[in-house]
Short mmCIF file of C-alpha atoms in Angstrom, two decimals:
data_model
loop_
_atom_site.label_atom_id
_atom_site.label_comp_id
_atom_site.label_asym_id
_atom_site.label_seq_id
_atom_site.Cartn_x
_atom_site.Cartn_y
_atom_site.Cartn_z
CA UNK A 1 -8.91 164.51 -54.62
CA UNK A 2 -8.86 162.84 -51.22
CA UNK A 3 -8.94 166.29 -49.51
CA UNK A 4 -11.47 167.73 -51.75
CA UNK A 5 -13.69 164.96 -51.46
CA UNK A 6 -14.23 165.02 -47.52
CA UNK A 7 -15.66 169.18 -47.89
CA UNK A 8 -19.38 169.13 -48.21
CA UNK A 9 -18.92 172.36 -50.11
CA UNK A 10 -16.36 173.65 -52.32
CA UNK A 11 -15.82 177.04 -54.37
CA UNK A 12 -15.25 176.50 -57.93
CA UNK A 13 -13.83 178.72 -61.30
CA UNK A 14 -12.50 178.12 -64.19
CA UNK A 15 -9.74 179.87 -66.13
CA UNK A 16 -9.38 180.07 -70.21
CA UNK A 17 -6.55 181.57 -72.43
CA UNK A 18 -8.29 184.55 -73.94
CA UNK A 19 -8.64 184.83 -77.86
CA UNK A 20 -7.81 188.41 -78.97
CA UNK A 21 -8.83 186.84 -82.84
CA UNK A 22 -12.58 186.45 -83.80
CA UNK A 23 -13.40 183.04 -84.66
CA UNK A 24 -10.63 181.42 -82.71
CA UNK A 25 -11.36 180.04 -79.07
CA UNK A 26 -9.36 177.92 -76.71
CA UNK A 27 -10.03 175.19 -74.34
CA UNK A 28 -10.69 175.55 -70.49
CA UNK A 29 -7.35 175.57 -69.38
CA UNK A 30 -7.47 175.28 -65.90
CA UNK A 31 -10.25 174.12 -62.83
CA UNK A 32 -9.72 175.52 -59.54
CA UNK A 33 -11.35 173.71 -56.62
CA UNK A 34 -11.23 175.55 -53.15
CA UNK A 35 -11.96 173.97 -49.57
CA UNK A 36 -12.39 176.17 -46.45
CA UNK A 37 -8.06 175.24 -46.25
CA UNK A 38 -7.06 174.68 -49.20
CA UNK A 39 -7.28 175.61 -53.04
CA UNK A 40 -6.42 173.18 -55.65
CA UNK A 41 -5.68 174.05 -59.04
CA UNK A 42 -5.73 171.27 -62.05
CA UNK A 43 -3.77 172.37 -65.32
CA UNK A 44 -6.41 170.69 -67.70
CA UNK A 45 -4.37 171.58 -70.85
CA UNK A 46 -1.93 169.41 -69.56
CA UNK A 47 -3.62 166.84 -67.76
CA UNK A 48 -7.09 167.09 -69.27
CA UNK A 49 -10.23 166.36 -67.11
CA UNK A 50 -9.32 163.16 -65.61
CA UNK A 51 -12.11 160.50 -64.04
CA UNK A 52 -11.90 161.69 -60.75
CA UNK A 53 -12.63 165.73 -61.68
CA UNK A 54 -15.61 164.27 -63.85
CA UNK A 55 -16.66 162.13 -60.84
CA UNK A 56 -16.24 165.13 -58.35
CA UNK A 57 -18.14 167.81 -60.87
CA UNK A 58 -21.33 164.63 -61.13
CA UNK A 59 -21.22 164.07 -57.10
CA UNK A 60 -24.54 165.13 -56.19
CA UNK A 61 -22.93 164.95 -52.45
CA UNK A 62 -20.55 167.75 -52.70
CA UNK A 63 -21.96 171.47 -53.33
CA UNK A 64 -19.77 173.30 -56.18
CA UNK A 65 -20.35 176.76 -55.19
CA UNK A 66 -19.03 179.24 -58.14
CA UNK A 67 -20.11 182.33 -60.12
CA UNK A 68 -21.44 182.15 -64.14
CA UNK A 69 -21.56 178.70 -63.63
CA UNK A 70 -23.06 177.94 -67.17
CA UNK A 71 -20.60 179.28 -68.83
CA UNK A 72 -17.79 176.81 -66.68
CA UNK A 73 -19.73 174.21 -67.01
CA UNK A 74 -20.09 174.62 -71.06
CA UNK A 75 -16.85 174.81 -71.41
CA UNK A 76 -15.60 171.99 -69.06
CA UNK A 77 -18.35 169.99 -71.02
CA UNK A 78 -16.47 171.06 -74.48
CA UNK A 79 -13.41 169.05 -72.72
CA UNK A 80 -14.99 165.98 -71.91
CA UNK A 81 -19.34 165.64 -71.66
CA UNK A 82 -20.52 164.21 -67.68
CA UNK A 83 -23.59 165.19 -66.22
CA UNK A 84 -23.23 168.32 -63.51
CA UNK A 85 -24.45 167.69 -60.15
CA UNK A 86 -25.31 170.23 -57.13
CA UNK A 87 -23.90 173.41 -58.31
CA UNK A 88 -24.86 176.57 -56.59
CA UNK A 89 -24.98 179.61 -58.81
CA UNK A 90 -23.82 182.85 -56.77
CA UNK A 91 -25.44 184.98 -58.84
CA UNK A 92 -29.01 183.39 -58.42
CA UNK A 93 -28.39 183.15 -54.59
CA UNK A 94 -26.94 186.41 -54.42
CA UNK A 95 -30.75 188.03 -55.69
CA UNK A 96 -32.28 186.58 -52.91
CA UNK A 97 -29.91 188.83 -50.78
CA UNK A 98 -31.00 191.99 -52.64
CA UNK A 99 -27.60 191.94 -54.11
CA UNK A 100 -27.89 192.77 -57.84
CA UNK A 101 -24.43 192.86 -59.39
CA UNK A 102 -23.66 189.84 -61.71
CA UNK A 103 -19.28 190.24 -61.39
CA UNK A 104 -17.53 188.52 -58.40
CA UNK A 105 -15.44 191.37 -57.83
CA UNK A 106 -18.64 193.47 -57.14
CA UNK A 107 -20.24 190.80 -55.15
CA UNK A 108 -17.08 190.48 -52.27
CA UNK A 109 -16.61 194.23 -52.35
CA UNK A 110 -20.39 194.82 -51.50
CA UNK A 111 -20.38 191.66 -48.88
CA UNK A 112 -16.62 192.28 -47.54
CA UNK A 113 -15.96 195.57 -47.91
CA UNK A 114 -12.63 194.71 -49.57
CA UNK A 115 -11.27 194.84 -53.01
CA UNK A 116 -10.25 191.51 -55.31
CA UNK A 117 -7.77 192.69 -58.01
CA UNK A 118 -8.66 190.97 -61.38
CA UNK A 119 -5.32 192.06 -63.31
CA UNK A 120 -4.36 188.40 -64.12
CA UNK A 121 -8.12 187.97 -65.68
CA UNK A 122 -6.64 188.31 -69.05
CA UNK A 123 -3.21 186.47 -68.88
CA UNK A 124 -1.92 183.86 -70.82
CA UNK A 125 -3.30 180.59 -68.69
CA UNK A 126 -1.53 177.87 -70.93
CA UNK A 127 1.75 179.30 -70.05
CA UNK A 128 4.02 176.19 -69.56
CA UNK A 129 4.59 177.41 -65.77
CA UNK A 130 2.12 179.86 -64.12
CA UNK A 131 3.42 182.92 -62.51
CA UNK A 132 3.02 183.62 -58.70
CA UNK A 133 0.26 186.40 -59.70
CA UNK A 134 -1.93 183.97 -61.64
CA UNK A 135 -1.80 181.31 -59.31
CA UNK A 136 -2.83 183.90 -56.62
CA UNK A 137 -5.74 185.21 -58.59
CA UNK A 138 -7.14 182.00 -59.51
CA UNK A 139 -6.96 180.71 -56.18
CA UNK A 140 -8.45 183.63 -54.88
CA UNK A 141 -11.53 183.75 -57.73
CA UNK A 142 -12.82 179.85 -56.19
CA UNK A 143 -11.78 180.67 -52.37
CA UNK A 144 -13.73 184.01 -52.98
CA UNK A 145 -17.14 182.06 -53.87
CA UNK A 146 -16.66 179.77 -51.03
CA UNK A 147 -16.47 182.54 -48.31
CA UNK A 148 -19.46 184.55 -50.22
CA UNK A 149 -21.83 181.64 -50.07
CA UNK A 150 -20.68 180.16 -46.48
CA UNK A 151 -21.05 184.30 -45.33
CA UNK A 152 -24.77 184.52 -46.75
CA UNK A 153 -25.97 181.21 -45.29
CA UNK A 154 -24.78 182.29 -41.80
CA UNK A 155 -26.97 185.55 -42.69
CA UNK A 156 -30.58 184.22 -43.65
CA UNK A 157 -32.58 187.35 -43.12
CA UNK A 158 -30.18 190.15 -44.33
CA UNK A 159 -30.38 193.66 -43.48
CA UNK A 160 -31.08 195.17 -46.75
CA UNK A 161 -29.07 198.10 -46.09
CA UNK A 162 -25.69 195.86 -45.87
CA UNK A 163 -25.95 194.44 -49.12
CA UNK A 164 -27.31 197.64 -51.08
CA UNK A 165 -24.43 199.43 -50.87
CA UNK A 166 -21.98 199.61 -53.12
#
């Protein structure tokens, strides 16, 4: 937490075990947290949503940058209720950029001309150890909103051309 709290902006995600039965939904089982070095990922199912995450997600100090934040946040607040503070929605920012898509997977490929894979989206994340392909693609989902919102501030009037394309 000691690392994470001295970044004035952080990317954010969460991950949940999908339900493939209606009716039947699971807990928010992990929080990733990504500096400009690092990306830290806390196994909530195991260790819940301790006092400092709580006091991290409420620091009105440190920007949590992230994409369909509400629906995070809802579900973190299932786990344990605090009061959200300075969260940047992607999607809301991303508007003002003429960028229209909603999915973070459309939003780096039109910025970054690159491709995120999202195979792991649907994986099991309560598994008692997580595989080298999850932890890469939840890493990569909070790192990924980090670089997107640190790329657009550097680019304040945006050529409307670069961010139309798709």
């Amino acid at each position: 937490m000691a690392k994470i709290r001295r970044a004035s902006c952080v990317g954010i995600d969460t991950e949940t075990r999908p339900s493939f039965k209606a009716g039947v939904r699971y807990d928010v089982s992990l929080l990733q947290i990504a500096t400009d070095e690092e990306c830290f990922l806390f196994r909530l199912n195991t260790i819940g949503l301790t006092k400092s995450l709580i006091g991290l997600l409420e620091d009105p100090s440190i920007l949590k940058v992230g994409l369909s934040l509400k629906d995070d946040l809802s579900a973190l607040n299932r786990r344990e209720t605090f009061t959200p503070a300075s969260f940047v929605e992607l999607q809301r920012l991303c508007g003002g950029y003429g960028i229209r898509e909603l999915s973070l997977l459309k939003i780096y490929a039109i910025i970054f001309a690159e491709r995120m894979s999202k195979a792991q989206r649907m994986s099991n994340w309560e598994d008692k150890v997580l595989s080298p392909a999850q932890i890469h693609y939840a890493a990569l989902d909070a790192w990924a909103s980090l670089r997107i919102y640190q790329t657009l501030l550097a680019s304040p009037t945006p050529s409307p051309t670069n961010f139309a394309l798709l």
